């Protein structure tokens, strides 16, 4: 193992090591050595514990003033960091009993194709819908954002003249226009909440709306309304299968409104793709397992 410099940290060098190892995440925790997640497991790649004071100074230095204020107030904050010509990272900074900590998800520099991600080719059908809602679900860290990014890229390449609007927290993969107009909005930076962004989206003339995560009843209701009014909505949820996804949506509402929500879902839900990454037998990598539901009249 290599030793980190005890008297100072070069954050970009630490993150570069994670990229070179083809890790999915880089972990920096006070009192622990540098660690990365590989094949689903967090493993140390250093032998010197990170000093809380030095780590704090290093991490706060890369935050914007807004993110510094957010962290000072709430003791955690999500943000993005970029090493030019190397990679972009989705960072999460938080406090624990030992001090300051951060995890960095390594983001793909460009959106990958369905084939490159070994996703089923039938997912391309999602981009052919003119309206309705498509759900991408699964536990944290299973690649939902990457799947959504691949679908956005597919629309961008094949449906010229469309307006794609993404609502993310934070913005992960950057999309350039490939025949479509792509606007990416970061919640809490370009808008105050998912709910406000969704209300505004209905007036911004999008053809496709991407929701990084559906969390609350207000956002879900607005997404269903957008799907009913001629927009294609693709959203992610932290649920493990199609049945739990539908139950989560319905249960987010007061019992008095659940019948109406079921009706809206029956009319607008187009498909649910639930994914999870499972370790291979030898433990050296992970493979995709998934459940794919295309809604039929009987399911509606």
GROMACS .gro file of N, CA, C and O in nm, residues 97-166:
model
  280
   97UNK      N    1  -1.928   1.095   1.404
   97UNK     CA    2  -1.870   1.106   1.537
   97UNK      C    3  -1.718   1.123   1.533
   97UNK      O    4  -1.658   1.171   1.630
   98UNK      N    5  -1.655   1.084   1.421
   98UNK     CA    6  -1.510   1.096   1.411
   98UNK      C    7  -1.465   1.224   1.342
   98UNK      O    8  -1.347   1.257   1.344
   99UNK      N    9  -1.558   1.295   1.280
   99UNK     CA   10  -1.522   1.418   1.212
   99UNK      C   11  -1.586   1.427   1.075
   99UNK      O   12  -1.695   1.376   1.051
  100UNK      N   13  -1.515   1.491   0.982
  100UNK     CA   14  -1.569   1.515   0.849
  100UNK      C   15  -1.541   1.395   0.758
  100UNK      O   16  -1.440   1.324   0.774
  101UNK      N   17  -1.632   1.370   0.666
  101UNK     CA   18  -1.621   1.256   0.575
  101UNK      C   19  -1.674   1.295   0.438
  101UNK      O   20  -1.755   1.386   0.425
  102UNK      N   21  -1.631   1.221   0.336
  102UNK     CA   22  -1.681   1.245   0.201
  102UNK      C   23  -1.677   1.117   0.121
  102UNK      O   24  -1.586   1.035   0.137
  103UNK      N   25  -1.776   1.100   0.036
  103UNK     CA   26  -1.771   0.993  -0.063
  103UNK      C   27  -1.788   1.056  -0.200
  103UNK      O   28  -1.865   1.151  -0.216
  104UNK      N   29  -1.715   1.004  -0.297
  104UNK     CA   30  -1.717   1.057  -0.433
  104UNK      C   31  -1.754   0.945  -0.530
  104UNK      O   32  -1.679   0.847  -0.543
  105UNK      N   33  -1.868   0.958  -0.595
  105UNK     CA   34  -1.906   0.864  -0.700
  105UNK      C   35  -1.840   0.909  -0.830
  105UNK      O   36  -1.852   1.025  -0.871
  106UNK      N   37  -1.768   0.819  -0.895
  106UNK     CA   38  -1.701   0.850  -1.021
  106UNK      C   39  -1.804   0.843  -1.133
  106UNK      O   40  -1.865   0.738  -1.156
  107UNK      N   41  -1.824   0.955  -1.202
  107UNK     CA   42  -1.925   0.964  -1.306
  107UNK      C   43  -1.864   0.944  -1.443
  107UNK      O   44  -1.751   0.986  -1.468
  108UNK      N   45  -1.937   0.882  -1.534
  108UNK     CA   46  -1.884   0.867  -1.670
  108UNK      C   47  -1.870   1.003  -1.737
  108UNK      O   48  -1.957   1.090  -1.721
  109UNK      N   49  -1.761   1.026  -1.810
  109UNK     CA   50  -1.740   1.157  -1.874
  109UNK      C   51  -1.844   1.186  -1.981
  109UNK      O   52  -1.878   1.301  -2.006
  110UNK      N   53  -1.893   1.082  -2.046
  110UNK     CA   54  -1.997   1.096  -2.148
  110UNK      C   55  -2.101   0.988  -2.125
  110UNK      O   56  -2.070   0.882  -2.067
  111UNK      N   57  -2.226   1.011  -2.168
  111UNK     CA   58  -2.329   0.908  -2.148
  111UNK      C   59  -2.296   0.782  -2.226
  111UNK      O   60  -2.255   0.788  -2.343
  112UNK      N   61  -2.313   0.668  -2.162
  112UNK     CA   62  -2.285   0.540  -2.227
  112UNK      C   63  -2.409   0.491  -2.301
  112UNK      O   64  -2.521   0.535  -2.276
  113UNK      N   65  -2.388   0.398  -2.393
  113UNK     CA   66  -2.498   0.338  -2.468
  113UNK      C   67  -2.558   0.223  -2.388
  113UNK      O   68  -2.498   0.172  -2.293
  114UNK      N   69  -2.678   0.181  -2.427
  114UNK     CA   70  -2.740   0.064  -2.364
  114UNK      C   71  -2.650  -0.058  -2.379
  114UNK      O   72  -2.637  -0.139  -2.286
  115UNK      N   73  -2.589  -0.071  -2.497
  115UNK     CA   74  -2.504  -0.188  -2.523
  115UNK      C   75  -2.382  -0.187  -2.431
  115UNK      O   76  -2.347  -0.291  -2.375
  116UNK      N   77  -2.320  -0.072  -2.417
  116UNK     CA   78  -2.200  -0.063  -2.333
  116UNK      C   79  -2.231  -0.095  -2.187
  116UNK      O   80  -2.148  -0.152  -2.115
  117UNK      N   81  -2.353  -0.062  -2.144
  117UNK     CA   82  -2.394  -0.088  -2.005
  117UNK      C   83  -2.453  -0.227  -1.987
  117UNK      O   84  -2.492  -0.263  -1.877
  118UNK      N   85  -2.461  -0.303  -2.098
  118UNK     CA   86  -2.522  -0.437  -2.096
  118UNK      C   87  -2.667  -0.433  -2.049
  118UNK      O   88  -2.716  -0.525  -1.981
  119UNK      N   89  -2.735  -0.325  -2.086
  119UNK     CA   90  -2.878  -0.313  -2.058
  119UNK      C   91  -2.956  -0.378  -2.172
  119UNK      O   92  -2.909  -0.382  -2.286
  120UNK      N   93  -3.076  -0.428  -2.145
  120UNK     CA   94  -3.154  -0.492  -2.251
  120UNK      C   95  -3.190  -0.393  -2.362
  120UNK      O   96  -3.227  -0.278  -2.335
  121UNK      N   97  -3.179  -0.438  -2.487
  121UNK     CA   98  -3.207  -0.351  -2.601
  121UNK      C   99  -3.352  -0.303  -2.601
  121UNK      O  100  -3.383  -0.197  -2.656
  122UNK      N  101  -3.439  -0.379  -2.536
  122UNK     CA  102  -3.582  -0.341  -2.533
  122UNK      C  103  -3.606  -0.211  -2.458
  122UNK      O  104  -3.712  -0.151  -2.471
  123UNK      N  105  -3.506  -0.163  -2.380
  123UNK     CA  106  -3.523  -0.035  -2.312
  123UNK      C  107  -3.535   0.080  -2.410
  123UNK      O  108  -3.586   0.187  -2.374
  124UNK      N  109  -3.487   0.060  -2.532
  124UNK     CA  110  -3.500   0.166  -2.632
  124UNK      C  111  -3.646   0.200  -2.659
  124UNK      O  112  -3.677   0.310  -2.707
  125UNK      N  113  -3.738   0.106  -2.630
  125UNK     CA  114  -3.881   0.134  -2.646
  125UNK      C  115  -3.925   0.250  -2.558
  125UNK      O  116  -4.021   0.320  -2.591
  126UNK      N  117  -3.855   0.270  -2.445
  126UNK     CA  118  -3.893   0.378  -2.354
  126UNK      C  119  -3.889   0.514  -2.424
  126UNK      O  120  -3.968   0.602  -2.395
  127UNK      N  121  -3.794   0.529  -2.516
  127UNK     CA  122  -3.775   0.658  -2.582
  127UNK      C  123  -3.874   0.680  -2.695
  127UNK      O  124  -3.878   0.789  -2.753
  128UNK      N  125  -3.952   0.578  -2.728
  128UNK     CA  126  -4.049   0.591  -2.837
  128UNK      C  127  -4.185   0.641  -2.789
  128UNK      O  128  -4.270   0.678  -2.869
  129UNK      N  129  -4.205   0.639  -2.656
  129UNK     CA  130  -4.332   0.689  -2.603
  129UNK      C  131  -4.341   0.840  -2.623
  129UNK      O  132  -4.244   0.912  -2.602
  130UNK      N  133  -4.459   0.888  -2.660
  130UNK     CA  134  -4.480   1.032  -2.677
  130UNK      C  135  -4.529   1.098  -2.548
  130UNK      O  136  -4.518   1.219  -2.532
  131UNK      N  137  -4.583   1.017  -2.458
  131UNK     CA  138  -4.629   1.069  -2.329
  131UNK      C  139  -4.633   0.953  -2.231
  131UNK      O  140  -4.613   0.836  -2.268
  132UNK      N  141  -4.658   0.985  -2.105
  132UNK     CA  142  -4.664   0.882  -2.002
  132UNK      C  143  -4.542   0.888  -1.912
  132UNK      O  144  -4.455   0.974  -1.926
  133UNK      N  145  -4.537   0.795  -1.817
  133UNK     CA  146  -4.428   0.794  -1.720
  133UNK      C  147  -4.356   0.659  -1.721
  133UNK      O  148  -4.419   0.554  -1.729
  134UNK      N  149  -4.225   0.666  -1.716
  134UNK     CA  150  -4.139   0.548  -1.711
  134UNK      C  151  -4.058   0.557  -1.582
  134UNK      O  152  -3.999   0.662  -1.553
  135UNK      N  153  -4.053   0.449  -1.505
  135UNK     CA  154  -3.982   0.447  -1.378
  135UNK      C  155  -3.856   0.361  -1.388
  135UNK      O  156  -3.861   0.248  -1.440
  136UNK      N  157  -3.744   0.415  -1.341
  136UNK     CA  158  -3.619   0.340  -1.327
  136UNK      C  159  -3.596   0.325  -1.177
  136UNK      O  160  -3.578   0.425  -1.107
  137UNK      N  161  -3.598   0.202  -1.126
  137UNK     CA  162  -3.594   0.183  -0.981
  137UNK      C  163  -3.481   0.089  -0.941
  137UNK      O  164  -3.426   0.016  -1.023
  138UNK      N  165  -3.452   0.091  -0.812
  138UNK     CA  166  -3.348   0.003  -0.758
  138UNK      C  167  -3.288   0.066  -0.634
  138UNK      O  168  -3.313   0.183  -0.602
  139UNK      N  169  -3.208  -0.011  -0.560
  139UNK     CA  170  -3.144   0.044  -0.440
  139UNK      C  171  -3.035   0.145  -0.475
  139UNK      O  172  -2.996   0.158  -0.592
  140UNK      N  173  -2.988   0.217  -0.375
  140UNK     CA  174  -2.882   0.316  -0.397
  140UNK      C  175  -2.757   0.247  -0.450
  140UNK      O  176  -2.721   0.137  -0.408
  141UNK      N  177  -2.691   0.313  -0.547
  141UNK     CA  178  -2.566   0.262  -0.600
  141UNK      C  179  -2.579   0.152  -0.703
  141UNK      O  180  -2.480   0.085  -0.735
  142UNK      N  181  -2.699   0.133  -0.758
  142UNK     CA  182  -2.718   0.024  -0.854
  142UNK      C  183  -2.714   0.072  -0.998
  142UNK      O  184  -2.734  -0.006  -1.091
  143UNK      N  185  -2.692   0.202  -1.021
  143UNK     CA  186  -2.677   0.252  -1.157
  143UNK      C  187  -2.801   0.313  -1.219
  143UNK      O  188  -2.809   0.326  -1.342
  144UNK      N  189  -2.897   0.354  -1.138
  144UNK     CA  190  -3.020   0.415  -1.192
  144UNK      C  191  -2.989   0.541  -1.272
  144UNK      O  192  -3.043   0.560  -1.382
  145UNK      N  193  -2.903   0.627  -1.218
  145UNK     CA  194  -2.870   0.752  -1.287
  145UNK      C  195  -2.800   0.724  -1.420
  145UNK      O  196  -2.822   0.794  -1.519
  146UNK      N  197  -2.716   0.621  -1.423
  146UNK     CA  198  -2.646   0.585  -1.546
  146UNK      C  199  -2.744   0.536  -1.651
  146UNK      O  200  -2.731   0.568  -1.770
  147UNK      N  201  -2.843   0.458  -1.609
  147UNK     CA  202  -2.946   0.411  -1.702
  147UNK      C  203  -3.027   0.528  -1.756
  147UNK      O  204  -3.052   0.536  -1.878
  148UNK      N  205  -3.067   0.619  -1.668
  148UNK     CA  206  -3.141   0.738  -1.713
  148UNK      C  207  -3.058   0.818  -1.812
  148UNK      O  208  -3.109   0.867  -1.913
  149UNK      N  209  -2.929   0.832  -1.784
  149UNK     CA  210  -2.841   0.908  -1.873
  149UNK      C  211  -2.834   0.844  -2.011
  149UNK      O  212  -2.835   0.913  -2.113
  150UNK      N  213  -2.828   0.710  -2.015
  150UNK     CA  214  -2.823   0.640  -2.145
  150UNK      C  215  -2.953   0.662  -2.222
  150UNK      O  216  -2.951   0.677  -2.346
  151UNK      N  217  -3.066   0.667  -2.153
  151UNK     CA  218  -3.194   0.690  -2.220
  151UNK      C  219  -3.204   0.833  -2.271
  151UNK      O  220  -3.254   0.858  -2.382
  152UNK      N  221  -3.155   0.929  -2.193
  152UNK     CA  222  -3.152   1.069  -2.238
  152UNK      C  223  -3.068   1.080  -2.364
  152UNK      O  224  -3.106   1.147  -2.462
  153UNK      N  225  -2.953   1.014  -2.364
  153UNK     CA  226  -2.865   1.019  -2.481
  153UNK      C  227  -2.932   0.959  -2.604
  153UNK      O  228  -2.917   1.008  -2.716
  154UNK      N  229  -3.011   0.853  -2.583
  154UNK     CA  230  -3.081   0.788  -2.693
  154UNK      C  231  -3.186   0.882  -2.753
  154UNK      O  232  -3.200   0.892  -2.876
  155UNK      N  233  -3.261   0.951  -2.668
  155UNK     CA  234  -3.357   1.050  -2.717
  155UNK      C  235  -3.285   1.161  -2.791
  155UNK      O  236  -3.325   1.204  -2.900
  156UNK      N  237  -3.175   1.207  -2.733
  156UNK     CA  238  -3.097   1.317  -2.789
  156UNK      C  239  -3.047   1.284  -2.930
  156UNK      O  240  -3.041   1.371  -3.018
  157UNK      N  241  -3.011   1.158  -2.951
  157UNK     CA  242  -2.956   1.117  -3.081
  157UNK      C  243  -3.064   1.087  -3.185
  157UNK      O  244  -3.044   1.111  -3.304
  158UNK      N  245  -3.178   1.035  -3.140
  158UNK     CA  246  -3.276   0.979  -3.235
  158UNK      C  247  -3.404   1.059  -3.251
  158UNK      O  248  -3.484   1.028  -3.339
  159UNK      N  249  -3.426   1.158  -3.166
  159UNK     CA  250  -3.552   1.234  -3.173
  159UNK      C  251  -3.520   1.383  -3.188
  159UNK      O  252  -3.542   1.463  -3.096
  160UNK      N  253  -3.468   1.419  -3.303
  160UNK     CA  254  -3.424   1.555  -3.326
  160UNK      C  255  -3.543   1.651  -3.319
  160UNK      O  256  -3.654   1.620  -3.361
  161UNK      N  257  -3.515   1.767  -3.262
  161UNK     CA  258  -3.619   1.868  -3.250
  161UNK      C  259  -3.695   1.863  -3.119
  161UNK      O  260  -3.788   1.941  -3.098
  162UNK      N  261  -3.655   1.773  -3.028
  162UNK     CA  262  -3.721   1.764  -2.898
  162UNK      C  263  -3.651   1.852  -2.795
  162UNK      O  264  -3.533   1.884  -2.808
  163UNK      N  265  -3.726   1.888  -2.693
  163UNK     CA  266  -3.671   1.963  -2.579
  163UNK      C  267  -3.666   1.868  -2.460
  163UNK      O  268  -3.770   1.822  -2.413
  164UNK      N  269  -3.545   1.839  -2.412
  164UNK     CA  270  -3.524   1.751  -2.297
  164UNK      C  271  -3.489   1.837  -2.176
  164UNK      O  272  -3.396   1.918  -2.182
  165UNK      N  273  -3.563   1.819  -2.067
  165UNK     CA  274  -3.538   1.895  -1.945
  165UNK      C  275  -3.508   1.796  -1.833
  165UNK      O  276  -3.588   1.708  -1.803
  166UNK      N  277  -3.389   1.808  -1.772
  166UNK     CA  278  -3.354   1.719  -1.662
  166UNK      C  279  -3.353   1.797  -1.531
  166UNK      O  280  -3.309   1.912  -1.525
   0.00000   0.00000   0.00000
